[in-house]
PDB file of N, CA and C in Angstrom:
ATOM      1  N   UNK D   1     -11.114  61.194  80.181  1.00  0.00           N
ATOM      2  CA  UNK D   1     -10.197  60.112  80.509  1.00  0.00           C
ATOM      3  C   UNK D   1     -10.916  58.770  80.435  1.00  0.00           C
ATOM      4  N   UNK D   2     -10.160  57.600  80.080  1.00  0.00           N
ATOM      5  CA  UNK D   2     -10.584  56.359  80.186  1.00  0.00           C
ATOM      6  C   UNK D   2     -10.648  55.379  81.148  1.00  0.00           C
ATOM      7  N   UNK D   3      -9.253  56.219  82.231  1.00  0.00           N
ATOM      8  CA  UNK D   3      -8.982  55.518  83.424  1.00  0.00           C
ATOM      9  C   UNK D   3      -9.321  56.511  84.889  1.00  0.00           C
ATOM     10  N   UNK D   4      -9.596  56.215  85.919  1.00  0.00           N
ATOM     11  CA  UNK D   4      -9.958  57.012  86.792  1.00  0.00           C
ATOM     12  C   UNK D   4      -9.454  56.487  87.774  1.00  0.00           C
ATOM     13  N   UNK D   5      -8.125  57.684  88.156  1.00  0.00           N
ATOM     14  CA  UNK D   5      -7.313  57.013  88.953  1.00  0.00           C
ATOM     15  C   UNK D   5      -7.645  57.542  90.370  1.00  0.00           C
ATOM     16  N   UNK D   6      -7.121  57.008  91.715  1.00  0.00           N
ATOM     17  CA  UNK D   6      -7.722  57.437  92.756  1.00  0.00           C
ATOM     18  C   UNK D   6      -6.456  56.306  93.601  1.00  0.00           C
ATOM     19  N   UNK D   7      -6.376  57.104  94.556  1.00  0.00           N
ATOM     20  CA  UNK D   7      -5.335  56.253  95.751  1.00  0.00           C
ATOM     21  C   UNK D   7      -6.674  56.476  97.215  1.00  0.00           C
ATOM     22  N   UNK D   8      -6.276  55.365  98.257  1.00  0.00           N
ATOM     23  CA  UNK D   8      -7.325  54.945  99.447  1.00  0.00           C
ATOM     24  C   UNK D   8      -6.406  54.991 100.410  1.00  0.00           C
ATOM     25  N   UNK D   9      -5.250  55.273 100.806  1.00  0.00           N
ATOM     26  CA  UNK D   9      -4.306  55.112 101.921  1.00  0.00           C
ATOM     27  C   UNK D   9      -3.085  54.853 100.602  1.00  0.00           C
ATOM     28  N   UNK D  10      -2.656  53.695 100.900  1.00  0.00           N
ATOM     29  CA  UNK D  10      -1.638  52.834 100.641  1.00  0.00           C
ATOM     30  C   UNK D  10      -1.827  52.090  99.191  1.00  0.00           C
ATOM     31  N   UNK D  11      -3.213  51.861  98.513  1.00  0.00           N
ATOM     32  CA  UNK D  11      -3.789  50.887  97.822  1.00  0.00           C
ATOM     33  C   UNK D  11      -4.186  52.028  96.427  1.00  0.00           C
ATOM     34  N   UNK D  12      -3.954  51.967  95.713  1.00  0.00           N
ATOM     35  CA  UNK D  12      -3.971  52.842  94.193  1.00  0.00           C
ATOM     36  C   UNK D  12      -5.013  51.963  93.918  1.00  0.00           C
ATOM     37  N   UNK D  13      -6.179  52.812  93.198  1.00  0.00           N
ATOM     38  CA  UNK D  13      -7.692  52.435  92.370  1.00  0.00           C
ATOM     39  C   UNK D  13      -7.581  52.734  90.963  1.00  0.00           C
ATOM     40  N   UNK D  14      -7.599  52.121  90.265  1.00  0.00           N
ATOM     41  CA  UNK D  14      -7.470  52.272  88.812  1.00  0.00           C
ATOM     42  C   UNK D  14      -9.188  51.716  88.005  1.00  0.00           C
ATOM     43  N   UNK D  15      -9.865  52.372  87.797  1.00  0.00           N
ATOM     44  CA  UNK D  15     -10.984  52.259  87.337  1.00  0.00           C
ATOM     45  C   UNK D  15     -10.950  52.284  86.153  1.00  0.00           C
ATOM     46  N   UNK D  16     -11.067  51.163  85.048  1.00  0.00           N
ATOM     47  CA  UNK D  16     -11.420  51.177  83.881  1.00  0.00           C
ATOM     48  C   UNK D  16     -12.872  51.561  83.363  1.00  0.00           C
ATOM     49  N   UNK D  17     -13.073  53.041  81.958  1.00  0.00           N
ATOM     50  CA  UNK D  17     -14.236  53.819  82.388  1.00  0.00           C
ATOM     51  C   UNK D  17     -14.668  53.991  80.920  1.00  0.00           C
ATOM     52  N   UNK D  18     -14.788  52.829  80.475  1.00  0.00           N
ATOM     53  CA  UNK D  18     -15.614  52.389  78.708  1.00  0.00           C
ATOM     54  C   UNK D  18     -16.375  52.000  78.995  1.00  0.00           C
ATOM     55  N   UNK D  19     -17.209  51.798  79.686  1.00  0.00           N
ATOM     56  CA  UNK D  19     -18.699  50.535  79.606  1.00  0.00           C
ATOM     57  C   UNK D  19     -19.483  50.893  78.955  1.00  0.00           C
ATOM     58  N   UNK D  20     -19.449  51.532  77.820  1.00  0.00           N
ATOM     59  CA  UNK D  20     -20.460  51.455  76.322  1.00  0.00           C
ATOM     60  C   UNK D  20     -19.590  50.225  75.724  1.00  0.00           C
ATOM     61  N   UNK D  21     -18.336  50.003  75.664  1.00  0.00           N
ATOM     62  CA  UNK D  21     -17.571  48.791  75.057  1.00  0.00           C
ATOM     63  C   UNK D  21     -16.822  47.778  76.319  1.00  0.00           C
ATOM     64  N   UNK D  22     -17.604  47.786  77.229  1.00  0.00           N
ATOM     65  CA  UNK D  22     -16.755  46.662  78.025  1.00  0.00           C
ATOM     66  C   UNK D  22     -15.726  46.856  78.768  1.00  0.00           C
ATOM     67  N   UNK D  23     -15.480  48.243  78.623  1.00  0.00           N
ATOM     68  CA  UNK D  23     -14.001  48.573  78.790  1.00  0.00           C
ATOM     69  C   UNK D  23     -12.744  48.007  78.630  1.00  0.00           C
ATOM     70  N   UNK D  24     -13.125  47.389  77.199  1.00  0.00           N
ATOM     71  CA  UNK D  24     -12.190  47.230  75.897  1.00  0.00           C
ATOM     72  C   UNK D  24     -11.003  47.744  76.196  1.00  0.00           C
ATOM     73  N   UNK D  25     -10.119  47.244  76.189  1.00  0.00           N
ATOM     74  CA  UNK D  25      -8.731  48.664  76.122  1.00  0.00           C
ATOM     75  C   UNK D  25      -8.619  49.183  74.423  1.00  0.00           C
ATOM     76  N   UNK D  26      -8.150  50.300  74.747  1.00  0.00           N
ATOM     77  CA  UNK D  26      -7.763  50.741  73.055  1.00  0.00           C
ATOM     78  C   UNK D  26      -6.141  51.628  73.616  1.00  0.00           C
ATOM     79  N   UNK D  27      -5.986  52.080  72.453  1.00  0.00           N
ATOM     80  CA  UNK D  27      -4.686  52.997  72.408  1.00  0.00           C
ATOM     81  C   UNK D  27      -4.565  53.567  73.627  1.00  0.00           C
ATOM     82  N   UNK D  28      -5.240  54.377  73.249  1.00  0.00           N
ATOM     83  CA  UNK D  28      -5.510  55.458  74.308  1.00  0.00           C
ATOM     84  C   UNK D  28      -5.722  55.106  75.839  1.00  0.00           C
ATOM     85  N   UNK D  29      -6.646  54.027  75.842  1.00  0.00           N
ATOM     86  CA  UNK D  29      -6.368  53.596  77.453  1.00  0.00           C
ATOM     87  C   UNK D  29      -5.395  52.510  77.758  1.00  0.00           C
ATOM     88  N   UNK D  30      -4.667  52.185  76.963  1.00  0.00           N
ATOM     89  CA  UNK D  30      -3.584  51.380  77.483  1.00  0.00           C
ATOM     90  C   UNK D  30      -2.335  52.461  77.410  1.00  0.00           C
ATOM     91  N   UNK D  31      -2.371  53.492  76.595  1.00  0.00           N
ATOM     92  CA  UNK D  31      -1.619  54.946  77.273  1.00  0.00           C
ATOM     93  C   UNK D  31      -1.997  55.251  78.828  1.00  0.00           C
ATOM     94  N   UNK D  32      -2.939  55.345  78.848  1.00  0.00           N
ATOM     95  CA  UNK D  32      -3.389  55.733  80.333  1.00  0.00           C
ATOM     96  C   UNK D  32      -3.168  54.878  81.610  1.00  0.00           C
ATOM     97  N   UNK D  33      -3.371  53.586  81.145  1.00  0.00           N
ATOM     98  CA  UNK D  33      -2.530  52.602  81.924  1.00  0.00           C
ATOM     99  C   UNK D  33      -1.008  52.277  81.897  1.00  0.00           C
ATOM    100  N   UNK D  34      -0.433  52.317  80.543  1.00  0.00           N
ATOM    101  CA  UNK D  34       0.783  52.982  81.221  1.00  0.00           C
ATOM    102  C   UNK D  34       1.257  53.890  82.085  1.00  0.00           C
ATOM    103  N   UNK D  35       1.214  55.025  81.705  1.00  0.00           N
ATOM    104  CA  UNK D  35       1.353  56.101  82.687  1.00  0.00           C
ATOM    105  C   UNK D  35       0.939  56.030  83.883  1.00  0.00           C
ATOM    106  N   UNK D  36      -0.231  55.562  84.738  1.00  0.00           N
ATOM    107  CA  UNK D  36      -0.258  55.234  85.596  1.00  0.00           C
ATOM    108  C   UNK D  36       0.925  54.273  86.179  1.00  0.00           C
ATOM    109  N   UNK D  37       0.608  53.251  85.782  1.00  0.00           N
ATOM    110  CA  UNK D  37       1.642  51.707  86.290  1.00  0.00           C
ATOM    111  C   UNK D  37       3.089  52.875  86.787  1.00  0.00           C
ATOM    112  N   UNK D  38       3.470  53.215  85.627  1.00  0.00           N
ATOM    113  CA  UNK D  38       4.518  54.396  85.696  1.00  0.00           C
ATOM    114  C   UNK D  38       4.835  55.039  86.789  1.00  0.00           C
ATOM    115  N   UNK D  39       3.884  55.825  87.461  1.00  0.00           N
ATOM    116  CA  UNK D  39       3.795  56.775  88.331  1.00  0.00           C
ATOM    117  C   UNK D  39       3.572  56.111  89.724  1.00  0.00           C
ATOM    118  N   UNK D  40       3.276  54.884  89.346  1.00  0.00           N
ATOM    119  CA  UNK D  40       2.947  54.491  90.725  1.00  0.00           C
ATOM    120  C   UNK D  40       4.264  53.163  90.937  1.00  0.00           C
ATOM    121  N   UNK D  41       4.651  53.322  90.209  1.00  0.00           N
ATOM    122  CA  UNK D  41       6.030  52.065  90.152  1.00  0.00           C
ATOM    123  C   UNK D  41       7.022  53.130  91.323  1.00  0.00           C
ATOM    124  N   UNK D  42       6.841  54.476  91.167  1.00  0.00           N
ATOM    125  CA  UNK D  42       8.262  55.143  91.599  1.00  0.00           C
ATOM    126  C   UNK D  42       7.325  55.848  92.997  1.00  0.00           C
ATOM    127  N   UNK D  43       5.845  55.296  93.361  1.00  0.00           N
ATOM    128  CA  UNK D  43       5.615  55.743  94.611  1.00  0.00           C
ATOM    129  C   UNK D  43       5.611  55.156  95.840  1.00  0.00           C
ATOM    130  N   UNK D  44       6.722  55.063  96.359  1.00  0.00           N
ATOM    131  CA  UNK D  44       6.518  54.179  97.513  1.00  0.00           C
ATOM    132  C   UNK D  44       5.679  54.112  98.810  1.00  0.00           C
ATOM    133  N   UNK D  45       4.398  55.196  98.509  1.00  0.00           N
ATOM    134  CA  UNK D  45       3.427  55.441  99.579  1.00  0.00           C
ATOM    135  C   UNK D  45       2.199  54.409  99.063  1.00  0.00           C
ATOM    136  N   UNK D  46       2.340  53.908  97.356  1.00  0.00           N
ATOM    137  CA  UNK D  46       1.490  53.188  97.199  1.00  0.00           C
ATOM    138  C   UNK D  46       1.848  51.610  97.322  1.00  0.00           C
ATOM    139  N   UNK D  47       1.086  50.635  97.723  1.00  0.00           N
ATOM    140  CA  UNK D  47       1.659  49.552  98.488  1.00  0.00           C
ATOM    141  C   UNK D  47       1.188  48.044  97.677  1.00  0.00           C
ATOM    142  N   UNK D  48      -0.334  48.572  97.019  1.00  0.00           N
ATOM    143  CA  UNK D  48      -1.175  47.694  96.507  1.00  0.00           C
ATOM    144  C   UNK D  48      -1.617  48.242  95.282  1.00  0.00           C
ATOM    145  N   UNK D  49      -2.375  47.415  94.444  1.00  0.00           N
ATOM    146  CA  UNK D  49      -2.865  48.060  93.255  1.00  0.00           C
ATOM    147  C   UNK D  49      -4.381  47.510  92.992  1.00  0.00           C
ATOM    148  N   UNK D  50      -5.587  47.812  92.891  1.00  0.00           N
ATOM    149  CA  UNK D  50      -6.568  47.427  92.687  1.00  0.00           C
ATOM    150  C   UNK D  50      -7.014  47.979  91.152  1.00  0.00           C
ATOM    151  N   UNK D  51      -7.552  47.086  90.355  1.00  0.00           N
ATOM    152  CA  UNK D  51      -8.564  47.742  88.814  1.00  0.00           C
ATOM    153  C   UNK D  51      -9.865  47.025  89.266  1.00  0.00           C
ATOM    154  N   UNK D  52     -10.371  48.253  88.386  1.00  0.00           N
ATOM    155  CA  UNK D  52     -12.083  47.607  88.399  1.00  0.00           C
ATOM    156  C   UNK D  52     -12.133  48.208  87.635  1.00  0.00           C
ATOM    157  N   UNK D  53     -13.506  47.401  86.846  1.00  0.00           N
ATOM    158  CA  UNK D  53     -14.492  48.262  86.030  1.00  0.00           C
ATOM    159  C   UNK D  53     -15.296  49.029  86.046  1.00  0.00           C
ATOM    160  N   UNK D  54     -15.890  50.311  84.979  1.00  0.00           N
ATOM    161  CA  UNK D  54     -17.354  50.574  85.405  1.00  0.00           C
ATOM    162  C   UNK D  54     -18.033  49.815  84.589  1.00  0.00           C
ATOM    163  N   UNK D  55     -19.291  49.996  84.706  1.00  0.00           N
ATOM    164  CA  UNK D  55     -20.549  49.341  84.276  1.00  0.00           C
ATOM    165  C   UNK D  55     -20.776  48.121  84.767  1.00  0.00           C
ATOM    166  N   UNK D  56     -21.312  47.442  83.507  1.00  0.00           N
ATOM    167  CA  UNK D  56     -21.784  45.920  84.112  1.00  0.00           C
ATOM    168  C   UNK D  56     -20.348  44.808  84.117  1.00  0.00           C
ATOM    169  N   UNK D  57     -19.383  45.345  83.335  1.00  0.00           N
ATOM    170  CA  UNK D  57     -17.912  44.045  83.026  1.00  0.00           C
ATOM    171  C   UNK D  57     -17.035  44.790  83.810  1.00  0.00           C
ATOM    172  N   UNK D  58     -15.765  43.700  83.835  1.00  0.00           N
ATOM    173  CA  UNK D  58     -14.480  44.291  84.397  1.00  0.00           C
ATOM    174  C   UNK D  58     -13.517  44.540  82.812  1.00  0.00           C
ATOM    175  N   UNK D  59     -13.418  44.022  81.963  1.00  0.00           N
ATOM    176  CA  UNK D  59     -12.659  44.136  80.710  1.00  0.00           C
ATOM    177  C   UNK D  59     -12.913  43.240  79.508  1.00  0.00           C
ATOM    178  N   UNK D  60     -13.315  43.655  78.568  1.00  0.00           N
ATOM    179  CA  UNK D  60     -13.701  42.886  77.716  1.00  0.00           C
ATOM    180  C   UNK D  60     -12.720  41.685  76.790  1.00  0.00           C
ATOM    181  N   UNK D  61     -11.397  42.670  77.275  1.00  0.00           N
ATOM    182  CA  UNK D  61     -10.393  42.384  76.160  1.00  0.00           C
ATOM    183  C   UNK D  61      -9.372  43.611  75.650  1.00  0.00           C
ATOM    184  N   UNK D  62      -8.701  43.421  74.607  1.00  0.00           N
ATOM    185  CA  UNK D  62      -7.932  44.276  73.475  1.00  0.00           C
ATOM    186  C   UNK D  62      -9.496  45.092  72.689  1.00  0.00           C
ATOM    187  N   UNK D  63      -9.379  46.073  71.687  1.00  0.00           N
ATOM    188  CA  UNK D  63     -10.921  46.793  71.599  1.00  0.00           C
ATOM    189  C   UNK D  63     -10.286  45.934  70.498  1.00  0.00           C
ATOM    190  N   UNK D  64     -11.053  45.458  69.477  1.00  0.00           N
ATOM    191  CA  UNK D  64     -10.555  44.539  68.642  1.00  0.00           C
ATOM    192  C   UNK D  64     -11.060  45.301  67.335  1.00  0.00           C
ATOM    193  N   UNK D  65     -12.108  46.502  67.643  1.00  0.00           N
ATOM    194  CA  UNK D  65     -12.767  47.537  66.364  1.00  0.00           C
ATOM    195  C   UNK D  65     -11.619  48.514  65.803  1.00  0.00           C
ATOM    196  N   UNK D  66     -10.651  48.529  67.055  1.00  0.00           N
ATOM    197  CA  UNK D  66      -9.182  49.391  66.440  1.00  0.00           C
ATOM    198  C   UNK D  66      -8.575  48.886  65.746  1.00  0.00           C
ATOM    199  N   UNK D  67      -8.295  49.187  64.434  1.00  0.00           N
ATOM    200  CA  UNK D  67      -7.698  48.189  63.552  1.00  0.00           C
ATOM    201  C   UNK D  67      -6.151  48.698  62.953  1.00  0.00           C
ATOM    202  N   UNK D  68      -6.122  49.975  63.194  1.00  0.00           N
ATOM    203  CA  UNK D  68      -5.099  51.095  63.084  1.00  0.00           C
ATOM    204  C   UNK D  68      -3.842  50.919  63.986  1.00  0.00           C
ATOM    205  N   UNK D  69      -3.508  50.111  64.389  1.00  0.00           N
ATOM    206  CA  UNK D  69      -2.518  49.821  65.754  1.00  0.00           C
ATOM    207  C   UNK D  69      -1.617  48.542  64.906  1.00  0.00           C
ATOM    208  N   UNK D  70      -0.251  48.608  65.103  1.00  0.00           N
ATOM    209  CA  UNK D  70       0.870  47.494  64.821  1.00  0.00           C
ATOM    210  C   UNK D  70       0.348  46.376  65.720  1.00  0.00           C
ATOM    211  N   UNK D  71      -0.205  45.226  65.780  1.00  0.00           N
ATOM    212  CA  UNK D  71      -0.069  44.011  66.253  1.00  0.00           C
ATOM    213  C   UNK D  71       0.658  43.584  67.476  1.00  0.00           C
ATOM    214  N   UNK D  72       2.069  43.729  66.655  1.00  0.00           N
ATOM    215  CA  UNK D  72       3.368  42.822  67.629  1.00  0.00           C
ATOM    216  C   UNK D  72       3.452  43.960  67.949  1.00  0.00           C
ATOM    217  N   UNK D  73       3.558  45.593  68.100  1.00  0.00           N
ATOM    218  CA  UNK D  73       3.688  46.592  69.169  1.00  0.00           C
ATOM    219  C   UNK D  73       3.037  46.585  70.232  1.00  0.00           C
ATOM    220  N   UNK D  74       1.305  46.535  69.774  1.00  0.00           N
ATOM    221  CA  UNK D  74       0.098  46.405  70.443  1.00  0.00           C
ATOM    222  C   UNK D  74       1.130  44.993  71.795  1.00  0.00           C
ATOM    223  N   UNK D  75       0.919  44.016  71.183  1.00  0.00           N
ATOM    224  CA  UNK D  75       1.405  42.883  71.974  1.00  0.00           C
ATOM    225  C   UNK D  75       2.294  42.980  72.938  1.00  0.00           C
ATOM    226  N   UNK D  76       3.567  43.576  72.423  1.00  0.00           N
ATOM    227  CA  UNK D  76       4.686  43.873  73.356  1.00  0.00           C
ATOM    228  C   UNK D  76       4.280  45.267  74.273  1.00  0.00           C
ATOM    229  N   UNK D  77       3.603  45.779  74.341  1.00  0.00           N
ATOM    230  CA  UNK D  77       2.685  46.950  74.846  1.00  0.00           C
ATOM    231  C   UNK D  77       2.090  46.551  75.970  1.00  0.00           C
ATOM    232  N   UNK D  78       0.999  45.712  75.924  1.00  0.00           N
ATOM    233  CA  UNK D  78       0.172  44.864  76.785  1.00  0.00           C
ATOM    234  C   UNK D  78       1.602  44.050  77.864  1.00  0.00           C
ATOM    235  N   UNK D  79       2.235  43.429  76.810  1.00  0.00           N
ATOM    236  CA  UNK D  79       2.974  42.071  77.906  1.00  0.00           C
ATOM    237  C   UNK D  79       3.859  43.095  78.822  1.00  0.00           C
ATOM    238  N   UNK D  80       4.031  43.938  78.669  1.00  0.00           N
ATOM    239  CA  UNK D  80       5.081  45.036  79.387  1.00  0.00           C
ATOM    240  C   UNK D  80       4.116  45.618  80.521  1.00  0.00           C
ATOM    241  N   UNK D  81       2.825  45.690  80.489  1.00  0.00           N
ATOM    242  CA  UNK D  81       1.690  46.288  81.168  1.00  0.00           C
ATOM    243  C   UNK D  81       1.484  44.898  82.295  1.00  0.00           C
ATOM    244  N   UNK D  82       0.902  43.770  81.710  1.00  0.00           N
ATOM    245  CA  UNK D  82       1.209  42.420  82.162  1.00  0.00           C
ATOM    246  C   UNK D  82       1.908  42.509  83.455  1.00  0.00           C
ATOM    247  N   UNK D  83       3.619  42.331  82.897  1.00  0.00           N
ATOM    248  CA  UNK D  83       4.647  42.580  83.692  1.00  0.00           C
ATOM    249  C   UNK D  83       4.530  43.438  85.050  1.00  0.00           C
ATOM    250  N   UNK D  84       4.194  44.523  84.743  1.00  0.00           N
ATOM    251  CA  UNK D  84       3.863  45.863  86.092  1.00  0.00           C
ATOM    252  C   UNK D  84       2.823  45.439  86.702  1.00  0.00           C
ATOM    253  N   UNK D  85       2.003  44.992  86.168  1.00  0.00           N
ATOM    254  CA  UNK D  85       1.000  44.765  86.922  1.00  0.00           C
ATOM    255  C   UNK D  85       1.596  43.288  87.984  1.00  0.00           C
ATOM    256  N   UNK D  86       2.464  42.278  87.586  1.00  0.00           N
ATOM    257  CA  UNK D  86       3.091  40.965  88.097  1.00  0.00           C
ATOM    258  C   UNK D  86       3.976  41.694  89.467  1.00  0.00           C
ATOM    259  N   UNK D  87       4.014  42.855  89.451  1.00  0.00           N
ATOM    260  CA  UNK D  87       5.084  43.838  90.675  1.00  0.00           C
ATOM    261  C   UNK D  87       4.380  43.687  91.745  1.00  0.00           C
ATOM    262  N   UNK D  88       3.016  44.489  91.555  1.00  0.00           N
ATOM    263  CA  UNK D  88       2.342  44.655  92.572  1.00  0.00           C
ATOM    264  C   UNK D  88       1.750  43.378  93.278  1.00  0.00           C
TER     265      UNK D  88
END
């Protein structure tokens, strides 16, 4: 996994877990961050939302080496992620 999810009481931990790349998002972990956001949108035991990074960064960015991904999907992907994250 890319994301390492974990709840503390009330407060959901979302650990971003690339730090060979910054923890870049790519496909795959902005899948994983969907699904999370997801699961925790419809839990009402979770109250707060915390991300962190591992390694030395918190996020580098979009992985920008993926070049295989639609753009304006990629985009509308993120701003929808954005959004959920604007809930908490």
């Amino acid at each position: 996994n890319m994301l390492d999810i974990g709840t503390e009481g009330p407060v959901a931990v979302l650990r971003l877990n690339r730090p060979q790349v910054l923890n870049a998002i790519n496909t795959a972990m902005l899948g994983e961050l969907e699904d999370a956001l997801d699961r925790f949108e419809t839990d009402d035991a979770v109250r707060a939302l915390v991300i962190v990074g591992s390694g030395r960064a918190f996020c580098a960015g979009s992985d920008l080496k993926e070049r295989r991904t639609d753009p304006e999907e990629r985009i509308a992907r993120m701003h929808r992620m954005v959004l959920l994250f604007s809930e908490y």
